[in-house]
mmCIF file of C-alpha atoms in Angstrom:
data_model
loop_
_atom_site.group_PDB
_atom_site.id
_atom_site.type_symbol
_atom_site.label_atom_id
_atom_site.label_comp_id
_atom_site.label_asym_id
_atom_site.label_seq_id
_atom_site.Cartn_x
_atom_site.Cartn_y
_atom_site.Cartn_z
ATOM 1 C CA MET A 239 46.186 56.337 64.444
ATOM 2 C CA VAL A 240 44.133 59.224 65.801
ATOM 3 C CA GLN A 241 45.912 62.574 65.549
ATOM 4 C CA ILE A 242 45.284 65.038 68.363
ATOM 5 C CA ARG A 243 44.997 68.711 67.480
ATOM 6 C CA THR A 244 45.452 71.531 69.978
ATOM 7 C CA GLY A 245 45.184 74.437 67.558
ATOM 8 C CA ARG A 246 42.781 76.599 69.521
ATOM 9 C CA ARG A 247 44.777 76.405 72.751
ATOM 10 C CA THR A 248 48.035 77.113 70.913
ATOM 11 C CA PHE A 249 46.423 80.085 69.185
ATOM 12 C CA ARG A 250 45.305 81.559 72.504
ATOM 13 C CA GLN A 251 48.752 81.114 74.014
ATOM 14 C CA THR A 252 50.435 82.720 71.004
ATOM 15 C CA THR A 253 48.004 85.623 71.012
ATOM 16 C CA GLY A 254 48.595 86.181 74.728
ATOM 17 C CA ALA A 255 52.354 86.221 74.236
ATOM 18 C CA VAL A 256 52.146 88.756 71.413
ATOM 19 C CA GLY A 257 49.791 90.935 73.471
ATOM 20 C CA ALA A 258 52.142 90.848 76.458
ATOM 21 C CA VAL A 259 55.083 91.997 74.329
ATOM 22 C CA ALA A 260 52.988 94.853 72.925
ATOM 23 C CA LEU A 261 51.984 96.004 76.412
ATOM 24 C CA LEU A 262 55.588 95.902 77.637
ATOM 25 C CA ALA A 263 56.635 98.003 74.666
ATOM 26 C CA LEU A 264 54.091 100.631 75.710
ATOM 27 C CA GLY A 265 55.281 100.572 79.313
ATOM 28 C CA ALA A 266 52.114 98.908 80.613
ATOM 29 C CA ALA A 267 51.689 95.678 82.557
ATOM 30 C CA PRO A 268 50.038 92.775 80.645
ATOM 31 C CA ALA A 269 46.595 91.714 81.750
ATOM 32 C CA VAL A 270 46.129 88.347 83.419
ATOM 33 C CA ALA A 271 44.979 85.673 80.938
ATOM 34 C CA ASP A 272 41.470 84.306 81.351
ATOM 35 C CA ASP A 273 41.869 80.718 82.518
ATOM 36 C CA ALA A 274 38.130 80.161 82.633
ATOM 37 C CA THR A 275 37.853 79.404 78.898
ATOM 38 C CA PRO A 276 35.892 76.137 78.571
ATOM 39 C CA GLU A 277 37.909 73.104 77.508
ATOM 40 C CA PHE A 278 36.753 69.665 76.440
ATOM 41 C CA ALA A 279 38.219 66.212 76.078
ATOM 42 C CA PHE A 280 36.975 63.506 73.723
ATOM 43 C CA GLY A 281 36.814 59.903 74.801
ATOM 44 C CA ALA A 282 39.020 57.317 73.113
ATOM 45 C CA PHE A 283 38.216 57.014 69.417
ATOM 46 C CA ASP A 284 39.758 54.458 67.038
ATOM 47 C CA PRO A 285 40.046 54.672 63.246
ATOM 48 C CA ILE A 286 37.007 53.258 61.432
ATOM 49 C CA LYS A 287 37.843 50.383 59.067
ATOM 50 C CA GLY A 288 36.157 47.911 56.747
ATOM 51 C CA VAL A 289 33.331 50.171 55.590
ATOM 52 C CA LYS A 290 31.455 49.061 52.455
ATOM 53 C CA THR A 291 30.661 51.520 49.675
ATOM 54 C CA GLY A 292 27.065 52.663 49.844
ATOM 55 C CA SER A 293 26.705 51.636 53.496
ATOM 56 C CA THR A 294 26.100 53.796 56.556
ATOM 57 C CA PHE A 295 27.892 53.643 59.897
ATOM 58 C CA GLU A 296 27.649 55.362 63.252
ATOM 59 C CA VAL A 297 30.123 57.776 64.843
ATOM 60 C CA PRO A 298 30.077 56.997 68.593
ATOM 61 C CA ALA A 299 31.455 60.256 70.006
ATOM 62 C CA THR A 300 31.701 60.981 73.730
ATOM 63 C CA PHE A 301 33.211 64.003 75.456
ATOM 64 C CA THR A 302 33.720 65.634 78.848
ATOM 65 C CA SER A 303 33.846 69.275 79.882
ATOM 66 C CA THR A 304 37.110 69.726 81.798
ATOM 67 C CA GLY A 305 36.228 73.203 83.084
ATOM 68 C CA THR A 306 34.975 74.140 86.537
ATOM 69 C CA GLU A 307 31.581 75.673 85.727
ATOM 70 C CA PRO A 308 28.436 74.262 84.071
ATOM 71 C CA LEU A 309 27.804 75.329 80.489
ATOM 72 C CA ASP A 310 24.424 76.384 79.094
ATOM 73 C CA LYS A 311 25.112 75.219 75.538
ATOM 74 C CA VAL A 312 27.649 73.267 73.466
ATOM 75 C CA PHE A 313 28.264 72.729 69.745
ATOM 76 C CA LEU A 314 29.481 69.425 68.298
ATOM 77 C CA SER A 315 30.708 69.411 64.695
ATOM 78 C CA TYR A 316 31.576 66.572 62.314
ATOM 79 C CA GLU A 317 33.787 67.335 59.305
ATOM 80 C CA VAL A 318 34.382 64.695 56.584
ATOM 81 C CA THR A 319 36.264 64.596 53.279
ATOM 82 C CA ARG A 320 34.501 64.052 49.974
ATOM 83 C CA GLY A 321 34.263 60.247 50.080
ATOM 84 C CA LEU A 322 31.787 60.476 52.987
ATOM 85 C CA SER A 323 28.419 62.187 53.321
ATOM 86 C CA HIS A 324 26.060 63.056 56.157
ATOM 87 C CA THR A 325 22.763 61.194 56.363
ATOM 88 C CA ASP A 326 19.674 61.443 58.601
ATOM 89 C CA LEU A 327 20.929 64.719 60.035
ATOM 90 C CA PRO A 328 18.931 65.859 63.121
ATOM 91 C CA SER A 329 17.016 69.124 62.913
ATOM 92 C CA ASN A 330 19.276 70.747 65.520
ATOM 93 C CA CYS A 331 22.191 70.388 63.083
ATOM 94 C CA LEU A 332 23.246 72.497 60.081
ATOM 95 C CA ARG A 333 25.258 71.123 57.162
ATOM 96 C CA TYR A 334 27.763 73.135 55.102
ATOM 97 C CA GLU A 335 29.613 72.127 51.931
ATOM 98 C CA VAL A 336 33.120 73.555 51.568
ATOM 99 C CA PRO A 337 34.919 73.380 48.193
ATOM 100 C CA SER A 338 38.608 72.624 47.806
ATOM 101 C CA TYR A 339 40.924 75.578 48.389
ATOM 102 C CA ASP A 340 44.408 76.371 49.749
ATOM 103 C CA GLU A 341 45.683 72.809 49.113
ATOM 104 C CA ALA A 342 42.852 71.309 51.172
ATOM 105 C CA PRO A 343 40.334 68.869 49.669
ATOM 106 C CA SER A 344 36.618 69.596 49.635
ATOM 107 C CA LYS A 345 34.682 68.652 52.761
ATOM 108 C CA SER A 346 31.234 68.496 54.301
ATOM 109 C CA GLN A 347 30.627 69.844 57.809
ATOM 110 C CA ALA A 348 27.672 69.306 60.134
ATOM 111 C CA VAL A 349 27.384 71.479 63.261
ATOM 112 C CA CYS A 350 24.915 70.335 65.932
ATOM 113 C CA GLU A 351 23.693 72.674 68.673
ATOM 114 C CA PHE A 352 22.780 71.276 72.079
ATOM 115 C CA ASP A 353 20.902 73.887 74.103
ATOM 116 C CA GLN A 354 21.145 72.242 77.513
ATOM 117 C CA THR A 355 23.257 72.249 80.647
ATOM 118 C CA VAL A 356 26.579 70.428 80.431
ATOM 119 C CA LYS A 357 28.195 69.760 83.819
ATOM 120 C CA PRO A 358 31.972 69.548 84.240
ATOM 121 C CA GLY A 359 33.560 66.131 84.726
ATOM 122 C CA VAL A 360 30.617 64.213 83.240
ATOM 123 C CA VAL A 361 30.758 62.073 80.092
ATOM 124 C CA TYR A 362 28.180 63.094 77.463
ATOM 125 C CA ALA A 363 27.143 61.640 74.113
ATOM 126 C CA PRO A 364 24.328 62.336 71.630
ATOM 127 C CA GLU A 365 21.365 60.117 72.510
ATOM 128 C CA LYS A 366 21.490 58.879 68.920
ATOM 129 C CA ALA A 367 24.901 58.609 67.266
ATOM 130 C CA LEU A 368 25.432 60.607 64.089
ATOM 131 C CA THR A 369 25.523 58.455 60.933
ATOM 132 C CA LEU A 370 27.710 58.836 57.848
ATOM 133 C CA LYS A 371 27.529 57.200 54.424
ATOM 134 C CA ALA A 372 30.428 55.905 52.318
ATOM 135 C CA THR A 373 29.913 57.034 48.724
ATOM 136 C CA SER A 374 30.883 55.053 45.626
ATOM 137 C CA HIS A 375 34.209 56.927 45.447
ATOM 138 C CA ALA A 376 35.169 56.553 49.129
ATOM 139 C CA LEU A 377 38.539 54.969 49.964
ATOM 140 C CA GLU A 378 40.693 56.624 52.626
ATOM 141 C CA ASP A 379 38.820 59.560 54.124
ATOM 142 C CA ARG A 380 39.281 61.806 57.124
ATOM 143 C CA LEU A 381 36.894 62.585 59.948
ATOM 144 C CA ARG A 382 37.364 65.498 62.355
ATOM 145 C CA MET A 383 35.142 66.165 65.386
ATOM 146 C CA VAL A 384 35.187 69.365 67.412
ATOM 147 C CA VAL A 385 33.246 70.299 70.568
ATOM 148 C CA GLU A 386 33.035 73.956 71.619
ATOM 149 C CA ALA A 387 31.069 76.195 73.981
ATOM 150 C CA GLU A 388 30.430 78.715 71.202
ATOM 151 C CA ASP A 389 29.590 78.336 67.538
ATOM 152 C CA ALA A 390 32.721 79.175 65.566
ATOM 153 C CA GLY A 391 30.621 79.756 62.455
ATOM 154 C CA PRO A 392 31.023 78.195 59.001
ATOM 155 C CA ASP A 393 34.128 78.287 56.859
ATOM 156 C CA GLU A 394 34.308 81.534 54.879
ATOM 157 C CA ASN A 395 34.048 79.506 51.659
ATOM 158 C CA ALA A 396 31.141 77.368 52.836
ATOM 159 C CA SER A 397 27.833 77.036 51.050
ATOM 160 C CA GLU A 398 24.542 78.197 52.498
ATOM 161 C CA PRO A 399 23.565 75.963 55.440
ATOM 162 C CA VAL A 400 21.041 73.160 55.091
ATOM 163 C CA ARG A 401 19.153 72.163 58.240
ATOM 164 C CA GLY A 402 18.672 68.494 59.049
ATOM 165 C CA THR A 403 15.222 66.978 58.760
ATOM 166 C CA ALA A 404 15.480 64.061 61.205
ATOM 167 C CA PRO A 405 14.132 64.503 64.777
ATOM 168 C CA ALA A 406 16.317 66.633 67.027
ATOM 169 C CA VAL A 407 18.604 64.828 69.455
ATOM 170 C CA LYS A 408 19.943 65.853 72.834
ATOM 171 C CA LEU A 409 22.976 64.945 74.912
ATOM 172 C CA VAL A 410 22.730 62.215 77.522
ATOM 173 C CA GLU A 411 25.041 61.389 80.406
ATOM 174 C CA ARG A 412 27.151 58.234 80.288
ATOM 175 C CA PRO A 413 27.874 57.469 83.974
ATOM 176 C CA ASP A 414 29.327 54.058 83.075
ATOM 177 C CA GLN A 415 32.240 55.649 81.178
ATOM 178 C CA THR A 416 35.356 57.169 82.687
ATOM 179 C CA PRO A 417 35.691 60.886 81.932
ATOM 180 C CA ALA A 418 38.527 61.926 79.682
ATOM 181 C CA THR A 419 40.955 64.228 81.452
ATOM 182 C CA ASP A 420 42.646 67.492 80.584
ATOM 183 C CA GLY A 421 45.989 66.711 78.985
ATOM 184 C CA GLU A 422 44.646 64.142 76.527
ATOM 185 C CA GLU A 423 42.435 65.444 73.723
ATOM 186 C CA TYR A 424 41.517 69.144 73.692
ATOM 187 C CA GLY A 425 38.133 69.365 72.045
ATOM 188 C CA VAL A 426 39.382 68.127 68.660
ATOM 189 C CA VAL A 427 39.864 64.602 67.372
ATOM 190 C CA ASP A 428 41.118 63.555 63.920
ATOM 191 C CA THR A 429 40.809 60.006 62.621
ATOM 192 C CA THR A 430 40.499 58.051 59.363
ATOM 193 C CA VAL A 431 37.689 56.095 57.745
ATOM 194 C CA SER A 432 38.796 53.243 55.463
ATOM 195 C CA THR A 433 36.370 51.962 52.830
ATOM 196 C CA GLU A 434 36.811 48.737 50.848
ATOM 197 C CA ASN A 435 37.252 50.121 47.343
ATOM 198 C CA THR A 436 39.746 50.364 44.462
ATOM 199 C CA ALA A 437 41.271 53.052 42.263
ATOM 200 C CA ASP A 438 42.878 52.231 38.906
ATOM 201 C CA PHE A 439 45.938 54.418 38.325
ATOM 202 C CA GLN A 440 47.024 54.304 34.674
ATOM 203 C CA VAL A 441 49.503 56.043 32.392
ATOM 204 C CA THR A 442 49.420 56.907 28.689
ATOM 205 C CA GLY A 443 52.504 57.011 26.457
ATOM 206 C CA ALA A 444 53.155 58.822 23.166
ATOM 207 C CA GLN A 445 54.874 58.625 19.757
ATOM 208 C CA LEU A 446 57.486 61.213 18.760
ATOM 209 C CA THR A 447 57.927 61.838 15.023
ATOM 210 C CA GLY A 448 60.267 64.230 13.236
ATOM 211 C CA LYS A 449 63.543 64.817 11.452
ATOM 212 C CA VAL A 450 66.939 65.178 13.052
ATOM 213 C CA GLY A 451 67.172 68.708 14.420
ATOM 214 C CA ASP A 452 63.426 69.096 14.870
ATOM 215 C CA THR A 453 61.943 70.248 18.172
ATOM 216 C CA VAL A 454 58.729 68.424 19.017
ATOM 217 C CA HIS A 455 56.224 68.322 21.878
ATOM 218 C CA LEU A 456 55.744 65.273 24.082
ATOM 219 C CA LYS A 457 52.573 64.794 26.127
ATOM 220 C CA VAL A 458 52.137 61.839 28.466
ATOM 221 C CA ALA A 459 49.380 61.456 31.026
ATOM 222 C CA PHE A 460 48.505 59.968 34.379
ATOM 223 C CA THR A 461 44.839 59.249 35.151
ATOM 224 C CA ASN A 462 42.951 57.893 38.134
ATOM 225 C CA ALA A 463 40.248 55.820 36.436
ATOM 226 C CA GLY A 464 38.516 55.247 39.774
ATOM 227 C CA PRO A 465 36.057 54.322 40.991
ATOM 228 C CA ALA A 466 37.593 55.769 44.200
ATOM 229 C CA TRP A 467 39.337 59.054 44.733
ATOM 230 C CA VAL A 468 42.758 58.842 46.416
ATOM 231 C CA LEU A 469 43.720 61.119 49.306
ATOM 232 C CA GLY A 470 47.390 60.953 50.213
ATOM 233 C CA ASN A 471 49.361 62.346 53.100
ATOM 234 C CA ARG A 472 49.276 66.089 53.519
ATOM 235 C CA ASP A 473 51.817 68.072 51.462
ATOM 236 C CA THR A 474 52.862 65.050 49.392
ATOM 237 C CA SER A 475 52.202 64.146 45.784
ATOM 238 C CA ALA A 476 49.366 61.698 45.101
ATOM 239 C CA ALA A 477 51.492 59.807 42.560
ATOM 240 C CA ASP A 478 55.098 59.477 41.368
ATOM 241 C CA VAL A 479 55.242 59.107 37.582
ATOM 242 C CA ARG A 480 58.643 58.396 35.982
ATOM 243 C CA VAL A 481 59.193 59.612 32.407
ATOM 244 C CA LYS A 482 62.202 58.311 30.450
ATOM 245 C CA LEU A 483 62.909 59.825 27.035
ATOM 246 C CA PRO A 484 64.137 57.753 24.047
ATOM 247 C CA ALA A 485 67.868 57.740 23.249
ATOM 248 C CA GLY A 486 68.866 60.337 20.672
ATOM 249 C CA THR A 487 66.676 63.091 22.143
ATOM 250 C CA THR A 488 67.260 66.042 24.452
ATOM 251 C CA VAL A 489 64.676 67.701 26.700
ATOM 252 C CA THR A 490 64.840 71.466 26.222
ATOM 253 C CA LYS A 491 61.884 72.230 28.486
ATOM 254 C CA ALA A 492 60.368 69.972 31.140
ATOM 255 C CA ASP A 493 56.878 70.027 32.572
ATOM 256 C CA GLY A 494 56.387 72.155 35.680
ATOM 257 C CA PHE A 495 55.474 69.150 37.863
ATOM 258 C CA CYS A 496 58.581 67.167 36.858
ATOM 259 C CA ASP A 497 62.032 67.030 38.427
ATOM 260 C CA LYS A 498 65.089 65.869 36.513
ATOM 261 C CA LEU A 499 66.621 62.700 37.949
ATOM 262 C CA ALA A 500 69.251 62.061 35.257
ATOM 263 C CA THR A 501 69.774 62.810 31.574
ATOM 264 C CA GLY A 502 66.444 62.097 29.895
ATOM 265 C CA SER A 503 64.817 60.801 33.110
ATOM 266 C CA TYR A 504 62.216 62.687 35.173
ATOM 267 C CA SER A 505 60.057 62.192 38.250
ATOM 268 C CA CYS A 506 56.636 63.836 37.885
ATOM 269 C CA GLY A 507 54.174 64.560 40.658
ATOM 270 C CA THR A 508 50.701 66.019 41.148
ATOM 271 C CA SER A 509 49.434 69.494 41.925
ATOM 272 C CA GLN A 510 47.641 68.333 45.085
ATOM 273 C CA SER A 511 47.944 65.576 47.682
ATOM 274 C CA TRP A 512 44.823 63.920 46.285
ATOM 275 C CA VAL A 513 43.427 62.953 42.885
ATOM 276 C CA ASP A 514 39.719 62.656 42.179
ATOM 277 C CA GLU A 515 38.278 59.792 40.167
ATOM 278 C CA GLY A 516 38.418 60.552 36.451
ATOM 279 C CA HIS A 517 41.169 63.151 36.898
ATOM 280 C CA GLY A 518 44.963 63.212 36.800
ATOM 281 C CA GLU A 519 47.826 65.156 35.238
ATOM 282 C CA THR A 520 49.156 65.725 31.720
ATOM 283 C CA TYR A 521 52.916 66.238 31.477
ATOM 284 C CA ASP A 522 54.164 68.387 28.579
ATOM 285 C CA PHE A 523 57.813 68.298 27.433
ATOM 286 C CA THR A 524 59.650 70.057 24.615
ATOM 287 C CA VAL A 525 62.103 67.621 23.037
ATOM 288 C CA ARG A 526 64.804 68.039 20.376
ATOM 289 C CA ILE A 527 65.607 65.086 18.095
ATOM 290 C CA ASP A 528 69.399 64.899 17.954
ATOM 291 C CA LYS A 529 69.988 61.711 16.004
ATOM 292 C CA LYS A 530 68.438 58.490 14.824
ATOM 293 C CA VAL A 531 69.001 55.546 17.137
ATOM 294 C CA ASP A 532 67.628 52.252 15.924
ATOM 295 C CA GLY A 533 65.086 50.776 18.334
ATOM 296 C CA ALA A 534 65.127 53.838 20.607
ATOM 297 C CA LYS A 535 62.194 53.804 22.989
ATOM 298 C CA GLY A 536 61.302 55.578 26.193
ATOM 299 C CA SER A 537 58.700 54.869 28.853
ATOM 300 C CA VAL A 538 56.266 56.328 31.383
ATOM 301 C CA ALA A 539 55.582 54.312 34.531
ATOM 302 C CA PHE A 540 54.628 54.573 38.194
ATOM 303 C CA ALA A 541 57.208 54.532 40.967
ATOM 304 C CA GLY A 542 57.172 55.337 44.672
ATOM 305 C CA PRO A 543 55.168 53.589 47.418
ATOM 306 C CA ASP A 544 52.954 50.576 46.803
ATOM 307 C CA ARG A 545 49.366 51.217 45.811
ATOM 308 C CA PRO A 546 47.302 48.437 47.428
ATOM 309 C CA PHE A 547 44.114 50.030 46.109
ATOM 310 C CA ASP A 548 45.247 49.592 42.463
ATOM 311 C CA LYS A 549 44.422 46.063 41.340
ATOM 312 C CA VAL A 550 45.174 46.545 37.600
ATOM 313 C CA ALA A 551 48.898 46.376 36.775
ATOM 314 C CA SER A 552 48.631 46.117 32.976
ATOM 315 C CA ASN A 553 48.263 49.893 32.514
ATOM 316 C CA ASP A 554 50.973 50.956 34.958
ATOM 317 C CA THR A 555 53.575 51.289 32.155
ATOM 318 C CA ALA A 556 53.395 52.756 28.649
ATOM 319 C CA ALA A 557 55.933 53.273 25.853
ATOM 320 C CA ILE A 558 57.294 56.472 24.318
ATOM 321 C CA GLY A 559 58.246 55.692 20.716
ATOM 322 C CA LEU A 560 60.544 57.642 18.384
ATOM 323 C CA ASP A 561 60.192 57.719 14.600
ATOM 324 C CA VAL A 562 62.975 59.698 12.910
ATOM 325 C CA THR A 563 62.049 60.557 9.340
ATOM 326 C CA GLY A 564 64.496 61.381 6.528
ATOM 327 C CA SER A 565 68.062 60.098 6.273
ATOM 328 C CA GLY A 566 68.636 60.228 9.974
ATOM 329 C CA ALA A 567 72.052 61.901 9.583
ATOM 330 C CA SER A 568 73.024 64.449 12.208
ATOM 331 C CA PRO A 569 73.180 68.042 10.904
ATOM 332 C CA ALA A 570 76.674 69.254 9.938
ATOM 333 C CA PRO A 571 78.264 71.640 12.414
ATOM 334 C CA SER A 572 78.222 75.290 11.401
ATOM 335 C CA ALA A 573 81.445 76.912 10.220
ATOM 336 C CA SER A 574 83.633 78.665 12.782
ATOM 337 C CA PRO A 575 83.363 82.458 12.708
ATOM 338 C CA THR A 576 86.290 84.227 11.009
ATOM 339 C CA SER A 577 85.533 87.702 12.263
ATOM 340 C CA SER A 578 87.793 89.131 14.973
ATOM 341 C CA ALA A 579 84.823 90.773 16.633
ATOM 342 C CA ALA A 580 83.965 89.688 20.172
ATOM 343 C CA PRO A 581 81.609 86.670 20.184
ATOM 344 C CA THR A 582 77.981 87.297 21.057
ATOM 345 C CA PRO A 583 76.050 85.123 23.539
ATOM 346 C CA SER A 584 74.475 82.129 21.866
ATOM 347 C CA ALA A 585 70.757 81.383 21.927
ATOM 348 C CA ALA A 586 71.557 78.415 24.133
ATOM 349 C CA SER A 587 72.779 80.685 26.921
ATOM 350 C CA ALA A 588 69.955 83.178 26.539
ATOM 351 C CA SER A 589 66.995 80.872 26.079
ATOM 352 C CA PRO A 590 65.817 77.994 28.294
ATOM 353 C CA THR A 591 65.089 75.969 25.149
ATOM 354 C CA GLY A 592 68.696 75.846 24.014
ATOM 355 C CA GLY A 593 70.265 73.976 26.934
ATOM 356 C CA SER A 594 71.268 70.373 27.036
ATOM 357 C CA ASP A 595 68.419 68.499 28.720
ATOM 358 C CA ALA A 596 67.773 71.490 30.983
ATOM 359 C CA SER A 597 64.426 72.296 32.585
ATOM 360 C CA ALA A 598 63.118 75.866 32.323
ATOM 361 C CA THR A 599 61.622 77.490 35.403
ATOM 362 C CA THR A 600 58.402 79.222 34.394
ATOM 363 C CA GLY A 601 56.012 78.514 37.252
ATOM 364 C CA GLY A 602 53.357 75.919 38.024
ATOM 365 C CA GLY A 603 50.251 74.612 36.309
ATOM 366 C CA SER A 604 46.765 73.329 36.886
ATOM 367 C CA SER A 605 45.798 70.032 38.450
ATOM 368 C CA THR A 606 44.566 68.632 35.134
ATOM 369 C CA THR A 607 46.924 69.989 32.489
ATOM 370 C CA GLY A 608 50.333 69.885 34.170
ATOM 371 C CA GLY A 609 52.637 72.829 34.807
ATOM 372 C CA SER A 610 54.407 75.158 32.453
ATOM 373 C CA GLY A 611 57.775 75.394 34.189
ATOM 374 C CA ALA A 612 60.334 73.377 36.062
ATOM 375 C CA THR A 613 59.958 72.510 39.705
ATOM 376 C CA THR A 614 61.780 70.604 42.370
ATOM 377 C CA LEU A 615 59.967 67.468 43.482
ATOM 378 C CA THR A 616 61.423 65.690 46.502
ATOM 379 C CA GLY A 617 58.463 63.611 47.603
ATOM 380 C CA ASP A 618 56.403 66.696 48.453
ATOM 381 C CA LEU A 619 54.041 68.614 46.205
ATOM 382 C CA ALA A 620 55.609 70.223 43.163
ATOM 383 C CA SER A 621 57.415 73.471 43.987
ATOM 384 C CA THR A 622 55.735 76.649 42.742
ATOM 385 C CA GLY A 623 59.013 78.334 41.907
ATOM 386 C CA SER A 624 59.247 80.852 44.752
ATOM 387 C CA GLY A 625 63.017 81.201 44.138
ATOM 388 C CA SER A 626 64.673 83.807 46.343
ATOM 389 C CA VAL A 627 61.400 85.267 47.644
ATOM 390 C CA LEU A 628 61.503 83.324 50.910
ATOM 391 C CA PRO A 629 65.077 84.390 51.848
ATOM 392 C CA LEU A 630 64.141 88.017 51.067
ATOM 393 C CA ALA A 631 60.964 87.716 53.152
ATOM 394 C CA GLY A 632 63.011 86.272 56.004
ATOM 395 C CA ALA A 633 65.433 89.162 55.775
ATOM 396 C CA ALA A 634 62.549 91.636 55.873
ATOM 397 C CA VAL A 635 61.176 89.990 59.019
ATOM 398 C CA ALA A 636 64.618 90.175 60.621
ATOM 399 C CA VAL A 637 64.883 93.898 59.822
ATOM 400 C CA VAL A 638 61.473 94.569 61.372
ATOM 401 C CA GLY A 639 62.485 92.610 64.465
ATOM 402 C CA ILE A 640 65.746 94.594 64.813
ATOM 403 C CA GLY A 641 63.814 97.850 64.456
ATOM 404 C CA ALA A 642 61.361 96.847 67.161
ATOM 405 C CA GLY A 643 64.218 95.850 69.462
ATOM 406 C CA THR A 644 65.901 99.232 68.929
ATOM 407 C CA VAL A 645 62.717 101.074 69.929
ATOM 408 C CA LEU A 646 62.395 99.005 73.111
ATOM 409 C CA LEU A 647 66.053 99.576 74.027
ATOM 410 C CA ALA A 648 65.731 103.348 73.528
ATOM 411 C CA ARG A 649 62.638 103.476 75.749
ATOM 412 C CA ARG A 650 64.315 101.464 78.486
ATOM 413 C CA ARG A 651 67.372 103.744 78.471
ATOM 414 C CA ALA A 652 65.133 106.815 78.595
ATOM 415 C CA ALA A 653 63.289 105.335 81.576
ATOM 416 C CA GLN A 654 66.594 104.656 83.414
ATOM 417 C CA LYS A 655 67.648 108.267 82.951
#
């Protein structure tokens, strides 16, 4: 379903409110907001489905200026995620490539300039619809269109612009279409583009070997073998990988992208809400071998929502074996201390590696090698271990707010006197 964004209008309203408070604090009257800012409304736009990899398709965008005055120029931009690419771009359009940053996937943006009069209340559309191409790794991609009276400029992380080479296009009126009205879509429309493709999610197990009492490392992996990349919902993990340790072992340190579900059982996520083809996560555990248990075996497998794009089920589960060398007898307990001196803290209480199946909190990790500390995963992206920073930040904000209120109160009382 198309998601409507009203970010620019909300930003203006918020800015106006903050400015008004500042003016009141200085004893001045706030200025009247400019209501003449141009606004636009897109026509109805449905999600695009059934696209074939390697094929091109048109984006039939229409819009209406909902202002009261004619405009001399408008800018129409098309932003797509990495499974889609721009093709046959007109010469009055510039294309920018924006890499992934701040938990947002990479994208390609084309901004087209139409240097012509746009009358209010009239439906307009490019005389030739913009075309996009579905790449070999397309699956579920996002398309955002924005129409503005001024060029907002490229993203600060964008590449140098590349101008289109196809003939320039202009806007044409569509008198047969009903104008969109203010109160529907405010110059921004978000939708999805679904391509018929697959992505093979697979897991890799491991073999643990050692003597009773040894501490060993366990590395298991999740990989998207493609051919498509997979873009999930915002702020959620792209996969849910369940790791179950063999009986007779204890986890002394869990991977940073894994959350403990029960003794020896973990749910592991991903560093981002998407996973590119050929990439994934490696989960690293520190495990102590406590005793030999005949036939002990663990597993790594997918859980969570269905994956209709994954047509290969044979690699969705892998084993974690355990080979205990030596006699297999548990080490004898150490003798009780006979000294009357006060006991000193044990290594178990001082070090995160001495607990019983406890996960150490040491921060996050990269998107390809897993994390280095424990996190809390509750269906969202792995936590980065902010701890008590947020409550302290909230307290700081509250103190600033109280201070500002005190200054206002003092000024008001002075004015009354």
